[in-house]
Short mmCIF file of C-alpha atoms and ligand atoms in Angstrom, two decimals:
data_model
loop_
_atom_site.label_atom_id
_atom_site.label_comp_id
_atom_site.label_asym_id
_atom_site.label_seq_id
_atom_site.Cartn_x
_atom_site.Cartn_y
_atom_site.Cartn_z
CA MET A 1 -18.01 179.97 -128.25
CA SER A 2 -21.56 178.67 -127.76
CA ASP A 3 -22.22 175.89 -125.27
CA THR A 4 -22.43 172.28 -126.45
CA ALA A 5 -23.11 168.89 -125.04
CA LYS A 6 -21.38 165.76 -126.24
CA LEU A 7 -23.05 162.40 -126.81
CA ILE A 8 -21.09 159.27 -127.55
CA TYR A 9 -22.87 156.15 -128.98
CA ASN A 10 -21.53 153.13 -130.71
CA GLY A 11 -18.16 154.84 -131.23
CA LYS A 12 -19.80 157.91 -132.74
CA GLU A 13 -19.54 161.32 -131.29
CA LEU A 14 -22.06 163.94 -131.63
CA GLU A 15 -21.92 167.59 -130.51
CA LEU A 16 -25.26 168.97 -129.54
CA PRO A 17 -25.83 172.76 -129.33
CA VAL A 18 -27.11 173.99 -125.89
CA ILE A 19 -29.80 176.67 -126.15
CA GLU A 20 -30.31 179.11 -123.49
CA GLY A 21 -33.63 180.95 -122.89
CA SER A 22 -33.86 184.69 -121.61
CA GLU A 23 -34.10 183.51 -117.93
CA GLY A 24 -31.08 181.19 -118.20
CA GLU A 25 -32.93 177.91 -118.77
CA LYS A 26 -30.81 175.58 -120.84
CA ALA A 27 -31.79 172.82 -123.28
CA ILE A 28 -29.90 170.37 -125.57
CA ASP A 29 -31.01 170.80 -129.21
CA ILE A 30 -31.31 167.18 -130.35
CA GLY A 31 -32.48 168.12 -133.90
CA GLN A 32 -29.58 166.06 -135.47
CA LEU A 33 -29.80 163.03 -133.09
CA ARG A 34 -31.80 160.62 -135.19
CA ALA A 35 -30.12 161.70 -138.58
CA LYS A 36 -26.51 161.40 -137.10
CA LEU A 37 -26.80 158.55 -134.50
CA GLY A 38 -30.00 156.80 -135.49
CA LEU A 39 -31.36 157.44 -131.96
CA ILE A 40 -34.45 159.05 -130.60
CA THR A 41 -35.13 160.16 -127.01
CA LEU A 42 -37.71 158.58 -124.83
CA ASP A 43 -39.40 160.85 -122.22
CA PRO A 44 -43.00 159.72 -121.24
CA GLY A 45 -44.97 162.76 -120.01
CA TYR A 46 -42.30 164.99 -121.56
CA GLY A 47 -40.98 166.05 -118.14
CA ASN A 48 -37.50 166.62 -119.78
CA THR A 49 -38.63 167.81 -123.18
CA GLY A 50 -39.02 171.38 -124.33
CA ALA A 51 -41.58 171.26 -127.11
CA CYS A 52 -41.13 174.82 -128.33
CA LYS A 53 -39.56 178.17 -127.70
CA SER A 54 -42.08 180.60 -126.24
CA ASN A 55 -42.02 184.14 -125.11
CA ILE A 56 -45.37 184.18 -123.35
CA THR A 57 -45.11 182.84 -119.92
CA PHE A 58 -42.17 182.16 -117.53
CA ILE A 59 -42.46 179.94 -114.48
CA ASP A 60 -39.72 179.07 -111.91
CA GLY A 61 -41.48 176.50 -109.61
CA ASP A 62 -38.70 176.41 -107.01
CA LYS A 63 -38.94 180.20 -106.46
CA GLY A 64 -42.70 180.46 -106.83
CA ILE A 65 -42.34 182.76 -109.86
CA LEU A 66 -44.99 183.08 -112.48
CA ARG A 67 -44.75 185.95 -115.10
CA HIS A 68 -46.62 186.72 -118.20
CA ARG A 69 -44.69 188.58 -120.94
CA GLY A 70 -42.19 189.36 -118.10
CA ILE A 71 -44.86 190.87 -115.69
CA PRO A 72 -45.13 189.12 -112.27
CA ILE A 73 -48.48 187.48 -111.61
CA GLU A 74 -48.67 189.41 -108.30
CA GLN A 75 -48.65 192.78 -110.11
CA LEU A 76 -51.22 191.63 -112.70
CA ALA A 77 -53.52 190.32 -110.03
CA GLU A 78 -53.24 193.56 -108.12
CA LYS A 79 -53.31 196.09 -110.90
CA SER A 80 -54.80 194.49 -113.96
CA ARG A 81 -58.05 193.00 -115.10
CA PHE A 82 -58.81 189.77 -116.92
CA VAL A 83 -59.50 191.46 -120.37
CA GLU A 84 -56.21 193.50 -120.03
CA VAL A 85 -54.29 190.37 -119.17
CA ALA A 86 -55.78 188.55 -122.09
CA TRP A 87 -54.69 191.30 -124.42
CA LEU A 88 -51.20 191.16 -122.89
CA LEU A 89 -50.96 187.39 -123.39
CA ILE A 90 -52.49 187.44 -126.85
CA PHE A 91 -50.73 190.48 -128.38
CA GLY A 92 -47.44 190.44 -126.45
CA ARG A 93 -47.53 193.73 -124.42
CA LEU A 94 -49.83 195.80 -122.29
CA PRO A 95 -52.37 197.58 -124.46
CA LYS A 96 -52.75 201.33 -124.80
CA ARG A 97 -56.02 202.89 -123.77
CA ASP A 98 -57.41 202.92 -127.30
CA GLU A 99 -56.33 199.31 -127.98
CA LEU A 100 -58.01 198.07 -124.72
CA ASP A 101 -61.14 200.00 -125.48
CA ARG A 102 -61.34 198.58 -129.04
CA PHE A 103 -60.86 194.99 -127.73
CA SER A 104 -63.44 195.58 -124.98
CA ALA A 105 -65.93 196.88 -127.48
CA ARG A 106 -65.31 193.76 -129.67
CA LEU A 107 -65.97 191.55 -126.62
CA THR A 108 -69.16 193.34 -125.94
CA ALA A 109 -70.27 193.15 -129.51
CA ASN A 110 -69.59 189.43 -129.61
CA SER A 111 -71.14 188.36 -126.32
CA PRO A 112 -74.50 187.24 -127.80
CA ILE A 113 -74.54 183.95 -129.68
CA HIS A 114 -76.39 183.26 -132.93
CA GLU A 115 -80.03 182.15 -132.26
CA ASP A 116 -79.56 178.98 -134.26
CA PHE A 117 -76.52 178.21 -132.21
CA ARG A 118 -78.52 178.75 -129.11
CA HIS A 119 -80.89 175.84 -130.17
CA HIS A 120 -77.99 173.49 -130.16
CA PHE A 121 -78.21 173.53 -126.35
CA ASP A 122 -81.48 171.82 -126.52
CA GLY A 123 -79.92 168.76 -127.97
CA PHE A 124 -77.95 167.92 -124.90
CA PRO A 125 -79.50 165.95 -121.94
CA VAL A 126 -80.14 168.43 -119.06
CA ASN A 127 -77.60 166.50 -116.92
CA ALA A 128 -74.94 166.58 -119.57
CA PRO A 129 -71.42 167.27 -118.09
CA PRO A 130 -70.76 171.04 -118.69
CA MET A 131 -67.30 170.40 -119.92
CA ALA A 132 -68.71 168.18 -122.69
CA ILE A 133 -71.07 170.91 -123.71
CA GLN A 134 -68.28 173.57 -123.51
CA SER A 135 -66.00 171.57 -125.74
CA ALA A 136 -68.71 170.58 -128.27
CA MET A 137 -70.07 174.22 -128.44
CA ILE A 138 -66.66 175.75 -128.98
CA SER A 139 -66.14 173.27 -131.80
CA THR A 140 -69.59 174.23 -133.17
CA LEU A 141 -68.63 177.94 -133.23
CA ALA A 142 -66.47 176.95 -136.37
CA CYS A 143 -69.76 176.30 -138.20
CA PHE A 144 -71.14 179.74 -137.44
CA HIS A 145 -67.96 181.78 -137.94
CA GLN A 146 -66.50 180.10 -141.01
CA GLU A 147 -64.88 183.29 -142.38
CA PHE A 148 -62.30 182.71 -139.44
CA LEU A 149 -61.29 179.15 -140.42
CA GLN A 150 -58.34 180.70 -142.32
CA LEU A 151 -56.88 183.89 -140.93
CA ASP A 152 -55.27 186.28 -143.38
CA SER A 153 -54.82 189.49 -141.27
CA HIS A 154 -54.17 190.88 -137.85
CA GLU A 155 -57.63 192.35 -137.95
CA ALA A 156 -59.18 188.95 -138.60
CA PHE A 157 -57.14 187.41 -135.68
CA GLU A 158 -58.13 190.17 -133.32
CA GLU A 159 -61.70 189.65 -134.23
CA VAL A 160 -61.74 185.89 -133.74
CA ALA A 161 -59.76 186.14 -130.51
CA ALA A 162 -62.46 188.47 -129.24
CA ARG A 163 -65.29 186.31 -130.47
CA LEU A 164 -63.94 183.21 -128.74
CA LEU A 165 -63.11 184.98 -125.54
CA SER A 166 -66.46 186.55 -125.30
CA LYS A 167 -68.61 183.66 -126.43
CA VAL A 168 -67.07 180.94 -124.12
CA ARG A 169 -68.52 182.91 -121.16
CA THR A 170 -72.03 183.07 -122.78
CA ILE A 171 -71.80 179.31 -123.73
CA ALA A 172 -70.87 178.53 -120.08
CA ALA A 173 -73.72 180.51 -118.59
CA TYR A 174 -76.36 179.16 -121.05
CA SER A 175 -75.30 175.54 -120.30
CA TYR A 176 -75.70 176.13 -116.62
CA ARG A 177 -79.11 177.89 -116.95
CA ARG A 178 -80.40 175.01 -119.07
CA SER A 179 -79.16 172.45 -116.64
CA ILE A 180 -81.23 173.97 -113.87
CA GLY A 181 -84.35 174.61 -115.92
CA ARG A 182 -84.00 178.39 -115.94
CA PRO A 183 -84.46 180.72 -118.91
CA VAL A 184 -81.29 181.97 -120.55
CA ILE A 185 -80.34 185.48 -119.72
CA TYR A 186 -79.01 187.47 -122.65
CA PRO A 187 -75.75 189.40 -122.16
CA ASP A 188 -76.14 193.02 -121.20
CA PRO A 189 -73.90 195.34 -123.27
CA GLN A 190 -73.60 197.74 -120.40
CA LEU A 191 -71.79 195.22 -118.25
CA LYS A 192 -68.08 194.33 -118.08
CA TYR A 193 -66.74 190.86 -118.85
CA VAL A 194 -66.96 189.34 -115.27
CA THR A 195 -70.11 191.12 -114.19
CA ASN A 196 -71.81 190.19 -117.51
CA PHE A 197 -71.00 186.57 -116.86
CA LEU A 198 -72.47 186.63 -113.40
CA HIS A 199 -75.58 188.39 -114.74
CA MET A 200 -76.06 185.66 -117.25
CA MET A 201 -75.49 183.03 -114.61
CA PHE A 202 -77.72 184.41 -111.86
CA SER A 203 -80.16 187.15 -112.91
CA MET A 204 -83.79 186.26 -113.61
CA PRO A 205 -85.96 187.90 -116.22
CA TYR A 206 -87.77 189.65 -113.24
CA LYS A 207 -84.83 190.31 -111.06
CA GLN A 208 -81.30 191.49 -111.85
CA TYR A 209 -78.59 189.80 -109.94
CA ILE A 210 -76.67 192.42 -107.97
CA VAL A 211 -72.96 191.86 -108.27
CA GLU A 212 -71.01 192.80 -105.14
CA PRO A 213 -67.71 194.45 -105.91
CA GLU A 214 -65.81 191.90 -103.78
CA VAL A 215 -67.45 189.11 -105.73
CA GLU A 216 -66.62 190.61 -109.07
CA GLN A 217 -63.01 191.39 -107.95
CA ALA A 218 -62.50 187.76 -106.78
CA LEU A 219 -63.81 186.17 -109.93
CA ASN A 220 -61.90 188.56 -111.97
CA ARG A 221 -58.73 187.48 -110.06
CA ILE A 222 -59.56 183.75 -110.48
CA LEU A 223 -59.70 184.33 -114.18
CA VAL A 224 -56.46 186.36 -114.20
CA LEU A 225 -54.65 183.70 -112.22
CA HIS A 226 -55.67 180.92 -114.69
CA ALA A 227 -55.05 182.85 -117.83
CA ASP A 228 -51.84 180.97 -118.83
CA HIS A 229 -49.40 178.41 -117.38
CA GLU A 230 -46.89 177.69 -120.21
CA GLN A 231 -46.80 174.18 -121.68
CA ASN A 232 -49.32 172.30 -119.47
CA CYS A 233 -51.42 169.43 -120.78
CA SER A 234 -54.29 171.48 -122.33
CA THR A 235 -51.96 174.08 -123.74
CA SER A 236 -49.76 171.52 -125.38
CA THR A 237 -52.91 169.97 -126.74
CA VAL A 238 -54.01 173.26 -128.24
CA ARG A 239 -50.55 173.67 -129.81
CA THR A 240 -50.55 170.10 -131.09
CA VAL A 241 -53.87 170.41 -132.77
CA GLY A 242 -52.98 173.86 -134.10
CA SER A 243 -49.68 172.49 -135.48
CA SER A 244 -51.74 170.62 -138.15
CA ARG A 245 -53.10 174.12 -139.12
CA ALA A 246 -56.43 173.37 -137.56
CA ASN A 247 -58.46 176.48 -136.85
CA LEU A 248 -58.61 178.23 -133.48
CA PHE A 249 -62.07 176.97 -132.59
CA ALA A 250 -61.20 173.28 -133.15
CA SER A 251 -57.82 173.75 -131.27
CA ALA A 252 -59.54 175.51 -128.33
CA ALA A 253 -62.26 172.79 -128.20
CA ALA A 254 -59.48 170.18 -127.88
CA GLY A 255 -57.88 172.26 -125.07
CA VAL A 256 -61.19 172.03 -123.12
CA SER A 257 -61.26 168.34 -123.52
CA ALA A 258 -57.67 168.07 -122.23
CA LEU A 259 -58.58 170.31 -119.25
CA TRP A 260 -61.53 168.18 -118.27
CA GLY A 261 -59.38 165.32 -116.73
CA PRO A 262 -59.01 165.08 -112.93
CA LEU A 263 -55.30 165.22 -113.12
CA HIS A 264 -55.54 168.72 -114.76
CA GLY A 265 -58.38 171.22 -114.57
CA GLY A 266 -60.71 168.68 -112.98
CA ALA A 267 -58.69 168.81 -109.77
CA ASN A 268 -60.73 171.85 -108.62
CA VAL A 269 -63.85 169.72 -108.56
CA GLU A 270 -62.11 166.94 -106.56
CA VAL A 271 -61.20 169.53 -103.82
CA LEU A 272 -64.90 170.26 -103.15
CA GLU A 273 -66.02 166.67 -103.50
CA GLN A 274 -63.40 165.67 -100.88
CA LEU A 275 -64.63 168.43 -98.48
CA GLU A 276 -68.14 167.14 -98.99
CA SER A 277 -67.18 163.62 -98.17
CA ILE A 278 -65.25 164.75 -95.12
CA HIS A 279 -68.42 166.58 -93.95
CA LYS A 280 -70.83 163.67 -94.78
CA GLY A 281 -68.42 161.18 -92.99
CA GLY A 282 -68.56 163.44 -89.87
CA LEU A 283 -64.73 163.80 -89.85
CA THR A 284 -63.10 166.83 -88.24
CA ALA A 285 -60.36 168.80 -90.02
CA GLN A 286 -57.82 167.23 -87.77
CA GLN A 287 -59.03 163.69 -88.49
CA ALA A 288 -58.76 164.40 -92.23
CA ILE A 289 -55.26 165.67 -91.82
CA ASP A 290 -54.29 162.61 -89.84
CA MET A 291 -55.66 160.37 -92.62
CA ALA A 292 -53.69 162.34 -95.23
CA LYS A 293 -50.56 161.67 -93.16
CA ASP A 294 -51.22 157.98 -92.73
CA LYS A 295 -49.40 156.09 -95.41
CA SER A 296 -51.60 153.00 -94.96
CA LYS A 297 -54.52 154.97 -96.15
CA ASN A 298 -54.92 155.83 -99.75
CA PHE A 299 -56.01 159.47 -98.96
CA ARG A 300 -54.47 162.64 -100.11
CA LEU A 301 -55.60 166.09 -99.19
CA MET A 302 -56.89 167.47 -102.45
CA GLY A 303 -55.88 171.07 -103.19
CA PHE A 304 -52.57 170.70 -101.35
CA GLY A 305 -49.18 170.25 -103.12
CA HIS A 306 -48.13 171.00 -106.65
CA ARG A 307 -45.85 169.30 -109.23
CA ILE A 308 -44.03 172.53 -110.16
CA TYR A 309 -44.43 174.88 -107.25
CA LYS A 310 -42.47 173.55 -104.26
CA ASN A 311 -42.15 176.56 -102.08
CA PHE A 312 -45.67 178.01 -102.71
CA ASP A 313 -48.02 178.42 -105.50
CA PRO A 314 -48.04 182.22 -106.14
CA ARG A 315 -51.62 182.06 -107.35
CA ALA A 316 -52.78 180.42 -104.15
CA LYS A 317 -51.15 183.12 -102.04
CA ILE A 318 -53.08 185.87 -103.93
CA LEU A 319 -56.44 183.96 -103.87
CA LYS A 320 -56.19 183.30 -100.13
CA GLU A 321 -56.68 187.06 -99.61
CA SER A 322 -59.64 187.10 -102.02
CA ALA A 323 -61.27 184.10 -100.34
CA GLU A 324 -61.14 185.94 -96.99
CA SER A 325 -62.71 189.11 -98.36
CA VAL A 326 -65.45 187.24 -100.26
CA LEU A 327 -66.41 185.10 -97.32
CA ASN A 328 -66.51 188.09 -95.00
CA LYS A 329 -68.53 190.17 -97.45
CA LEU A 330 -71.06 187.50 -98.16
CA GLY A 331 -71.17 186.38 -94.60
CA VAL A 332 -71.23 182.81 -95.84
CA HIS A 333 -71.90 180.06 -93.33
CA ASP A 334 -71.09 176.84 -95.04
CA PRO A 335 -69.81 173.78 -93.20
CA LEU A 336 -67.53 172.85 -96.19
CA LEU A 337 -65.96 176.22 -96.03
CA ASP A 338 -65.44 175.77 -92.29
CA ILE A 339 -63.77 172.41 -92.79
CA ALA A 340 -61.55 173.91 -95.67
CA MET A 341 -60.37 176.70 -93.39
CA GLY A 342 -59.68 174.23 -90.57
CA LEU A 343 -57.66 172.00 -92.96
CA GLU A 344 -55.67 175.05 -94.10
CA GLN A 345 -54.92 176.26 -90.58
CA ILE A 346 -53.76 172.88 -89.29
CA ALA A 347 -51.84 171.79 -92.45
CA LEU A 348 -49.76 175.09 -92.58
CA LYS A 349 -48.41 174.27 -89.14
CA ASP A 350 -48.10 170.51 -89.38
CA SER A 351 -44.55 169.19 -89.81
CA TYR A 352 -45.78 166.51 -92.44
CA PHE A 353 -47.00 169.23 -94.69
CA VAL A 354 -44.30 171.75 -93.91
CA GLU A 355 -41.39 169.31 -94.44
CA ARG A 356 -42.89 168.09 -97.80
CA LYS A 357 -43.56 171.61 -98.93
CA LEU A 358 -47.26 170.87 -99.30
CA TYR A 359 -49.15 174.13 -99.51
CA PRO A 360 -52.64 174.96 -100.49
CA ASN A 361 -52.62 175.20 -104.31
CA VAL A 362 -54.71 177.44 -106.54
CA ASP A 363 -57.50 174.93 -106.78
CA PHE A 364 -58.02 174.94 -103.05
CA TYR A 365 -58.92 178.61 -102.79
CA SER A 366 -60.54 179.03 -106.22
CA GLY A 367 -62.97 176.20 -105.17
CA ILE A 368 -63.82 177.98 -101.89
CA ILE A 369 -64.43 181.24 -103.58
CA MET A 370 -66.54 179.88 -106.42
CA ARG A 371 -68.68 177.84 -103.92
CA ALA A 372 -69.25 181.04 -101.90
CA ILE A 373 -70.25 182.97 -104.95
CA GLY A 374 -72.85 180.14 -105.74
CA ILE A 375 -71.04 178.61 -108.74
CA PRO A 376 -71.93 174.89 -108.77
CA VAL A 377 -69.13 172.35 -108.28
CA ASN A 378 -69.61 170.91 -111.80
CA MET A 379 -69.03 174.23 -113.37
CA PHE A 380 -65.52 174.79 -111.69
CA THR A 381 -63.58 173.33 -114.53
CA VAL A 382 -65.67 175.28 -117.00
CA MET A 383 -64.63 178.39 -115.10
CA PHE A 384 -60.98 177.27 -115.51
CA SER A 385 -61.60 176.95 -119.31
CA ILE A 386 -62.86 180.55 -119.49
CA GLY A 387 -59.87 181.82 -117.57
CA ARG A 388 -57.33 179.77 -119.68
CA MET A 389 -58.72 180.82 -122.97
CA PRO A 390 -56.41 183.83 -123.43
CA GLY A 391 -53.38 181.53 -122.87
CA TRP A 392 -54.66 179.02 -125.38
CA ILE A 393 -55.24 181.76 -127.97
CA ALA A 394 -51.86 183.34 -127.44
CA GLN A 395 -50.09 179.97 -127.59
CA TRP A 396 -51.97 178.92 -130.69
CA LYS A 397 -51.04 182.18 -132.40
CA GLU A 398 -47.47 181.84 -131.43
CA GLN A 399 -47.30 178.35 -132.84
CA HIS A 400 -49.18 179.40 -135.91
CA ASP A 401 -46.69 182.23 -136.63
CA ASP A 402 -43.54 180.20 -135.96
CA LYS A 403 -41.73 180.04 -139.18
CA ASP A 404 -39.76 176.92 -137.96
CA GLY A 405 -42.91 175.31 -136.70
CA ARG A 406 -43.67 171.72 -137.75
CA ILE A 407 -46.62 169.47 -137.36
CA VAL A 408 -46.27 167.72 -133.97
CA ARG A 409 -45.50 164.19 -134.68
CA PRO A 410 -43.62 162.43 -131.81
CA ARG A 411 -41.91 159.07 -132.47
CA GLN A 412 -42.15 155.93 -130.39
CA ILE A 413 -40.20 152.85 -129.18
CA TYR A 414 -42.28 149.95 -130.62
CA THR A 415 -42.66 147.15 -128.00
CA GLY A 416 -45.26 144.97 -129.81
CA PRO A 417 -44.86 141.59 -131.64
CA THR A 418 -42.34 141.31 -134.40
CA LEU A 419 -43.33 140.11 -137.93
CA THR A 420 -46.31 137.74 -137.38
CA ASP A 421 -48.27 135.98 -140.26
CA TYR A 422 -52.02 136.34 -140.40
CA THR A 423 -53.85 133.31 -138.91
CA PRO A 424 -57.00 132.23 -140.73
CA MET A 425 -60.17 132.18 -138.57
CA ASP A 426 -60.37 128.33 -138.21
CA LYS A 427 -56.67 128.06 -137.01
CA ARG A 428 -56.86 130.58 -134.15
N1 ACO B 1 -51.75 165.12 -99.25
C1 ACO B 1 -50.93 164.23 -98.50
N2 ACO B 1 -49.71 163.90 -98.88
C2 ACO B 1 -49.23 164.42 -99.97
C3 ACO B 1 -50.03 165.28 -100.85
C4 ACO B 1 -51.26 165.52 -100.40
N3 ACO B 1 -52.08 166.39 -101.10
N4 ACO B 1 -49.30 165.60 -101.95
C5 ACO B 1 -48.12 165.01 -101.72
N5 ACO B 1 -48.03 164.31 -100.58
C6 ACO B 1 -46.92 163.58 -100.04
C7 ACO B 1 -46.63 162.26 -100.79
O1 ACO B 1 -47.35 161.26 -100.15
C8 ACO B 1 -45.18 162.15 -100.68
O2 ACO B 1 -44.91 161.69 -99.38
P1 ACO B 1 -43.56 160.80 -99.12
O3 ACO B 1 -42.39 161.69 -99.56
O4 ACO B 1 -43.66 160.56 -97.57
O5 ACO B 1 -43.75 159.63 -99.93
C9 ACO B 1 -44.70 163.59 -100.79
O6 ACO B 1 -45.78 164.42 -100.36
C10 ACO B 1 -44.35 163.99 -102.19
O7 ACO B 1 -45.44 163.68 -103.07
P2 ACO B 1 -45.39 163.48 -104.65
O8 ACO B 1 -46.49 162.71 -105.10
O9 ACO B 1 -43.98 162.93 -105.04
O10 ACO B 1 -45.49 164.96 -105.17
P3 ACO B 1 -45.74 165.37 -106.66
O11 ACO B 1 -44.96 166.66 -106.93
O12 ACO B 1 -45.44 164.30 -107.55
O13 ACO B 1 -47.30 165.60 -106.71
C11 ACO B 1 -49.40 166.63 -106.75
C12 ACO B 1 -47.91 166.82 -106.82
C13 ACO B 1 -49.91 165.59 -107.78
C14 ACO B 1 -50.08 167.91 -106.96
C15 ACO B 1 -49.71 166.14 -105.28
O14 ACO B 1 -49.21 166.99 -104.33
C16 ACO B 1 -51.23 165.76 -105.06
O15 ACO B 1 -51.65 164.70 -105.46
N6 ACO B 1 -51.96 166.81 -104.60
C17 ACO B 1 -53.42 166.64 -104.38
C18 ACO B 1 -54.13 166.83 -105.77
C19 ACO B 1 -54.24 168.27 -106.23
O16 ACO B 1 -54.46 169.20 -105.43
N7 ACO B 1 -53.92 168.55 -107.53
C20 ACO B 1 -54.11 169.86 -108.04
C21 ACO B 1 -52.68 170.36 -108.39
S1 ACO B 1 -52.76 172.09 -108.86
C22 ACO B 1 -53.36 172.19 -110.40
O17 ACO B 1 -53.43 171.30 -111.15
C23 ACO B 1 -53.74 173.53 -110.91
#
């Protein structure tokens, strides 16, 4: 007999089916609640609400587990590459050699952007926030690739997925180049995904940027580690927009907007800004730690703690190693990085942080690495959006293909005025 939960309200009894996921997670199916009892649920922030069934990503925050299509993130970070992880997320399994080659070829073919599209960058102020440009330009892709607004075959989906994944990187690099008054660097078809991005960011027409293998590997890892994180704010946004049957470009652009917020992707910017203010204020790492522990001060150590991961953030554990290798390789001497390393060393031994299970999160190390590579702080969230794109595409497709899928349309508990007559202007 399948599991049920019983709800009694106003003398009426309702048996609610309990659904179980493949990893043993349980949920009460409340599909009949309103029809049978006239009730809805209230769950601000949806902390207790499963919005969908999904077979893409599994997280167990208490155990520090993150898996994509069943494969642990540690294995993917060590053995795989961003493009392969993207394929895994989007198409549901690891690709065979010919499948990966075909997808890589599509990414290469789609890395340039239409020249008319390029001129759109000129319309933005040079100091425009890069996330605003990223979102606007992804939305604008819909004007240049209108044949993909309705998808009628697997082939069309594969092509649009590759276009989006490839072009977000070109868009990001172009917006950066323009912001610093440098000429755009066209993508080089000989280069792989991450190297090509670094080339577009840092080469000059007269001087090719040499990509150190440690740098390429670290950035590749950052992208892999951001590729999906189940139903977070931006992914839920992508699914919500997609539920109206809006196209992939429109849905992904909305995802970028959601990611921009400081409570979500924008946190990686806050980490570096805080390090900067610690440095400017002449504080030592120990003084900053003491401030974070002092409840009378409204000061939290950015880049420490996580809502879901309470033992450790598996992504941070992996990136710590990459941070060390990049810093050693580049021989970077940066006072902010020294402060960051000092904070980490003290916090990992400090009883306040240990007892509250406050460990460095993925934002802490990704910020340090990106700064060492030379990626400006205001581009950090854009990097996150490039990394998260495979997850958004996969989640959009899963939602799109769901035969039971309905347009997302939550209800509410109305708390405003009851029936009120219109008051003419002279009587107000
Ligand atoms: N610095 C100092 N103290 C902290 C920190 C911190 N970064 N984070 C939590 N605490 C303390 C709280 O003051 C609280 O202490 P108390 O029990 O004495 O009152 C305790 O730890 C628990 O804190 P909560 O706020 O309940 O933890 P929650 O799980 O709600 O918050 C969050 C998680 C928001 C990530 C929090 O740890 C935080 O603000 N961290 C800094 C911001 C940050 O790095 N965000 C990025 C998250 S990762 C990501 O988005 C990809």
